[in-house]
PDB file of C-alpha atoms in Angstrom:
ATOM      1  CA  UNK V   1      93.464  69.327 123.685  1.00 51.00           C
ATOM      2  CA  UNK V   2      94.776  69.112 119.750  1.00 58.00           C
ATOM      3  CA  UNK V   3      98.351  69.970 118.777  1.00 57.00           C
ATOM      4  CA  UNK V   4      97.271  73.015 116.838  1.00 66.00           C
ATOM      5  CA  UNK V   5      95.534  74.030 120.015  1.00 64.00           C
ATOM      6  CA  UNK V   6      98.220  73.566 122.066  1.00 62.00           C
ATOM      7  CA  UNK V   7     100.934  75.556 119.689  1.00 62.00           C
ATOM      8  CA  UNK V   8      98.063  78.380 119.734  1.00 62.00           C
ATOM      9  CA  UNK V   9      97.746  78.604 123.663  1.00 62.00           C
ATOM     10  CA  UNK V  10     101.531  78.246 124.305  1.00 59.00           C
ATOM     11  CA  UNK V  11     102.144  80.936 121.643  1.00 59.00           C
ATOM     12  CA  UNK V  12      99.512  83.058 123.157  1.00 54.00           C
ATOM     13  CA  UNK V  13     101.101  82.767 126.528  1.00 56.00           C
ATOM     14  CA  UNK V  14     104.289  84.405 125.186  1.00 48.00           C
ATOM     15  CA  UNK V  15     102.506  87.432 123.864  1.00 44.00           C
ATOM     16  CA  UNK V  16     104.540  90.245 124.235  1.00 43.00           C
ATOM     17  CA  UNK V  17     107.691  88.205 124.516  1.00 43.00           C
ATOM     18  CA  UNK V  18     111.237  89.163 122.575  1.00 42.00           C
ATOM     19  CA  UNK V  19     110.693  91.293 119.863  1.00 42.00           C
ATOM     20  CA  UNK V  20     111.746  90.420 116.585  1.00 41.00           C
ATOM     21  CA  UNK V  21     114.616  92.749 115.266  1.00 43.00           C
ATOM     22  CA  UNK V  22     113.341  95.949 113.949  1.00 44.00           C
ATOM     23  CA  UNK V  23     110.097  95.513 115.002  1.00 42.00           C
ATOM     24  CA  UNK V  24     109.090  97.615 117.900  1.00 45.00           C
ATOM     25  CA  UNK V  25     107.059 100.972 118.794  1.00 45.00           C
ATOM     26  CA  UNK V  26     109.961 102.796 117.288  1.00 50.00           C
ATOM     27  CA  UNK V  27     111.041 100.716 114.302  1.00 86.00           C
ATOM     28  CA  UNK V  28     111.034 102.480 111.320  1.00 90.00           C
ATOM     29  CA  UNK V  29     108.203  99.905 110.265  1.00 90.00           C
ATOM     30  CA  UNK V  30     106.003 101.626 113.111  1.00 91.00           C
ATOM     31  CA  UNK V  31     106.832 104.806 111.666  1.00 93.00           C
ATOM     32  CA  UNK V  32     105.561 103.933 108.468  1.00 94.00           C
ATOM     33  CA  UNK V  33     102.175 102.599 109.810  1.00 94.00           C
ATOM     34  CA  UNK V  34     101.840 105.441 112.121  1.00 94.00           C
ATOM     35  CA  UNK V  35     101.619 107.673 109.048  1.00 95.00           C
ATOM     36  CA  UNK V  36      99.170 105.555 107.200  1.00 96.00           C
ATOM     37  CA  UNK V  37      96.737 105.589 110.118  1.00 95.00           C
ATOM     38  CA  UNK V  38      97.379 109.309 110.662  1.00 95.00           C
ATOM     39  CA  UNK V  39      97.465 110.947 107.154  1.00 96.00           C
ATOM     40  CA  UNK V  40      95.972 108.555 104.626  1.00 96.00           C
ATOM     41  CA  UNK V  41      93.232 106.360 106.072  1.00 96.00           C
ATOM     42  CA  UNK V  42      91.593 109.798 107.646  1.00 96.00           C
ATOM     43  CA  UNK V  43      91.755 111.373 104.008  1.00 95.00           C
ATOM     44  CA  UNK V  44      89.930 108.187 102.581  1.00 96.00           C
ATOM     45  CA  UNK V  45      87.410 108.339 104.703  1.00 96.00           C
ATOM     46  CA  UNK V  46      87.019 111.687 104.205  1.00 95.00           C
ATOM     47  CA  UNK V  47      86.716 111.057 100.474  1.00 95.00           C
ATOM     48  CA  UNK V  48      84.224 108.248 100.944  1.00 95.00           C
ATOM     49  CA  UNK V  49      81.994 110.795 102.998  1.00 95.00           C
ATOM     50  CA  UNK V  50      82.110 113.330  99.956  1.00 95.00           C
ATOM     51  CA  UNK V  51      81.699 110.316  97.429  1.00 95.00           C
ATOM     52  CA  UNK V  52      78.552 108.598  99.250  1.00 93.00           C
ATOM     53  CA  UNK V  53      76.045 110.556  97.376  1.00 93.00           C
ATOM     54  CA  UNK V  54      77.603 109.523  93.950  1.00 92.00           C
ATOM     55  CA  UNK V  55      77.299 105.541  95.021  1.00 93.00           C
ATOM     56  CA  UNK V  56      81.473 105.653  94.559  1.00 94.00           C
ATOM     57  CA  UNK V  57      84.122 104.921  97.514  1.00 95.00           C
ATOM     58  CA  UNK V  58      87.371 104.315  97.787  1.00 96.00           C
ATOM     59  CA  UNK V  59      88.512 100.904  98.692  1.00 96.00           C
ATOM     60  CA  UNK V  60      91.551 100.393 100.999  1.00 96.00           C
ATOM     61  CA  UNK V  61      93.516  97.367 101.354  1.00 96.00           C
ATOM     62  CA  UNK V  62      96.462  97.951 104.042  1.00 96.00           C
ATOM     63  CA  UNK V  63      99.451  95.841 105.021  1.00 94.00           C
ATOM     64  CA  UNK V  64     100.343  97.026 108.563  1.00 91.00           C
ATOM     65  CA  UNK V  65     101.898  93.744 110.044  1.00 90.00           C
ATOM     66  CA  UNK V  66     105.615  94.034 110.516  1.00 89.00           C
ATOM     67  CA  UNK V  67     105.528  90.268 110.550  1.00 88.00           C
ATOM     68  CA  UNK V  68     104.092  89.667 106.852  1.00 89.00           C
ATOM     69  CA  UNK V  69     106.345  92.822 105.264  1.00 88.00           C
ATOM     70  CA  UNK V  70     109.218  95.086 105.771  1.00 90.00           C
ATOM     71  CA  UNK V  71     107.589  98.071 105.267  1.00 92.00           C
ATOM     72  CA  UNK V  72     103.945  99.650 105.583  1.00 94.00           C
ATOM     73  CA  UNK V  73     101.890  99.791 102.636  1.00 93.00           C
ATOM     74  CA  UNK V  74      98.713 100.891 101.297  1.00 96.00           C
ATOM     75  CA  UNK V  75      96.682 100.087  98.144  1.00 97.00           C
ATOM     76  CA  UNK V  76      93.572 102.168  97.233  1.00 97.00           C
ATOM     77  CA  UNK V  77      91.202 102.207  94.181  1.00 97.00           C
ATOM     78  CA  UNK V  78      87.896 103.515  93.520  1.00 95.00           C
ATOM     79  CA  UNK V  79      84.692 101.321  93.222  1.00 96.00           C
ATOM     80  CA  UNK V  80      81.142 101.910  92.152  1.00 94.00           C
ATOM     81  CA  UNK V  81      78.994 100.522  94.910  1.00 93.00           C
ATOM     82  CA  UNK V  82      76.142  99.520  92.837  1.00 86.00           C
ATOM     83  CA  UNK V  83      75.260  99.219  88.836  1.00 73.00           C
ATOM     84  CA  UNK V  84      78.047  97.568  86.831  1.00 75.00           C
ATOM     85  CA  UNK V  85      80.609  97.998  90.077  1.00 85.00           C
ATOM     86  CA  UNK V  86      83.300  99.160  87.799  1.00 89.00           C
ATOM     87  CA  UNK V  87      86.861  99.601  89.751  1.00 93.00           C
ATOM     88  CA  UNK V  88      89.474 102.156  89.041  1.00 93.00           C
ATOM     89  CA  UNK V  89      93.214 101.863  89.040  1.00 93.00           C
ATOM     90  CA  UNK V  90      94.825 100.423  91.897  1.00 96.00           C
ATOM     91  CA  UNK V  91      97.351 103.011  93.784  1.00 96.00           C
ATOM     92  CA  UNK V  92      99.889 101.477  95.723  1.00 97.00           C
ATOM     93  CA  UNK V  93     101.583 103.568  98.449  1.00 97.00           C
ATOM     94  CA  UNK V  94     104.767 102.105 100.407  1.00 96.00           C
ATOM     95  CA  UNK V  95     106.487 103.731 103.079  1.00 96.00           C
ATOM     96  CA  UNK V  96     109.968 102.746 102.640  1.00 94.00           C
ATOM     97  CA  UNK V  97     112.541 102.778 106.026  1.00 92.00           C
ATOM     98  CA  UNK V  98     109.641 104.296 108.147  1.00 90.00           C
ATOM     99  CA  UNK V  99     110.272 107.880 106.159  1.00 92.00           C
ATOM    100  CA  UNK V 100     109.969 107.969 102.315  1.00 95.00           C
ATOM    101  CA  UNK V 101     106.513 107.774 100.840  1.00 96.00           C
ATOM    102  CA  UNK V 102     106.396 106.360  97.485  1.00 96.00           C
ATOM    103  CA  UNK V 103     103.401 105.874  95.056  1.00 95.00           C
ATOM    104  CA  UNK V 104     103.070 103.261  92.395  1.00 96.00           C
ATOM    105  CA  UNK V 105     100.426 103.282  89.991  1.00 93.00           C
ATOM    106  CA  UNK V 106     100.247 100.769  87.003  1.00 91.00           C
ATOM    107  CA  UNK V 107     102.034 101.794  83.748  1.00 92.00           C
ATOM    108  CA  UNK V 108     104.013 104.514  85.397  1.00 92.00           C
ATOM    109  CA  UNK V 109     107.225 104.324  87.259  1.00 93.00           C
ATOM    110  CA  UNK V 110     107.632 104.715  91.208  1.00 94.00           C
ATOM    111  CA  UNK V 111     107.113 108.323  92.359  1.00 94.00           C
ATOM    112  CA  UNK V 112     108.832 109.392  95.771  1.00 94.00           C
ATOM    113  CA  UNK V 113     106.315 111.809  97.470  1.00 91.00           C
ATOM    114  CA  UNK V 114     108.818 112.870 100.110  1.00 93.00           C
ATOM    115  CA  UNK V 115     109.344 112.016 104.007  1.00 94.00           C
ATOM    116  CA  UNK V 116     106.528 111.425 105.782  1.00 93.00           C
ATOM    117  CA  UNK V 117     107.106 114.801 107.491  1.00 93.00           C
ATOM    118  CA  UNK V 118     106.616 116.380 104.176  1.00 93.00           C
ATOM    119  CA  UNK V 119     103.513 114.668 103.066  1.00 93.00           C
ATOM    120  CA  UNK V 120     100.776 115.642 104.909  1.00 93.00           C
ATOM    121  CA  UNK V 121      96.739 115.531 104.196  1.00 92.00           C
ATOM    122  CA  UNK V 122      97.316 118.487 101.690  1.00 93.00           C
ATOM    123  CA  UNK V 123      99.440 116.000  99.309  1.00 93.00           C
ATOM    124  CA  UNK V 124      97.270 113.011  99.926  1.00 94.00           C
ATOM    125  CA  UNK V 125      93.808 114.900  99.506  1.00 93.00           C
ATOM    126  CA  UNK V 126      95.421 115.995  95.672  1.00 94.00           C
ATOM    127  CA  UNK V 127      96.424 112.463  95.015  1.00 94.00           C
ATOM    128  CA  UNK V 128      92.717 111.552  95.786  1.00 95.00           C
ATOM    129  CA  UNK V 129      91.256 114.072  93.964  1.00 94.00           C
ATOM    130  CA  UNK V 130      93.380 112.656  90.793  1.00 93.00           C
ATOM    131  CA  UNK V 131      92.356 109.621  91.284  1.00 94.00           C
ATOM    132  CA  UNK V 132      88.671 110.596  91.752  1.00 94.00           C
ATOM    133  CA  UNK V 133      89.039 112.530  88.477  1.00 94.00           C
ATOM    134  CA  UNK V 134      90.530 109.706  86.642  1.00 93.00           C
ATOM    135  CA  UNK V 135      87.594 107.220  87.638  1.00 93.00           C
ATOM    136  CA  UNK V 136      85.016 109.618  86.660  1.00 93.00           C
ATOM    137  CA  UNK V 137      86.220 109.996  83.578  1.00 93.00           C
ATOM    138  CA  UNK V 138      86.558 105.981  83.133  1.00 91.00           C
ATOM    139  CA  UNK V 139      83.001 105.471  84.099  1.00 88.00           C
ATOM    140  CA  UNK V 140      81.557 108.315  82.201  1.00 84.00           C
ATOM    141  CA  UNK V 141      77.765 109.187  82.031  1.00 67.00           C
TER     142      UNK V 141
END
C-alpha cells in the first residue's frame, strides 16, 4: 500500500475522533452553517424555481467546512443560463460568531443584517429580490 493511501486509511480509522476546539455540534460555526442551510439555501432554491423561465439562476458557493474557515459563509450571484452567460455582482454572506449575519457586496461596506434569529426568510427574500432587480437592469433586453 502507498504511503498516501496508508495515511488516508489511518485517518479514516480515526473518523469521529477528538474534536478540534470550537468545532462540534454546538459550536458557533455550526450555528452559522445551520442558518445558511435552513434559511439561505431554501430561499435560493425558491428563487431559482421562479427564475427558471427567464433562463437565469442564482449560483451559490458555500463554505460550511469548519476545517477551512472560522465562520460559515456563502457567496451568491446571478447568471444567465444561456446566451452571453452574463454574471451579476457577487454577494458575500458571513455568519460571524455563529450569530451575526453580515452582507458584503463589492464597492460597499459590510452591512450587519442582525442575529440569525432576526434574519429569517423574509429578509433573505428581500435581498434576493434586490439582487434579481439589479441583474435584470444589468443585462437589459
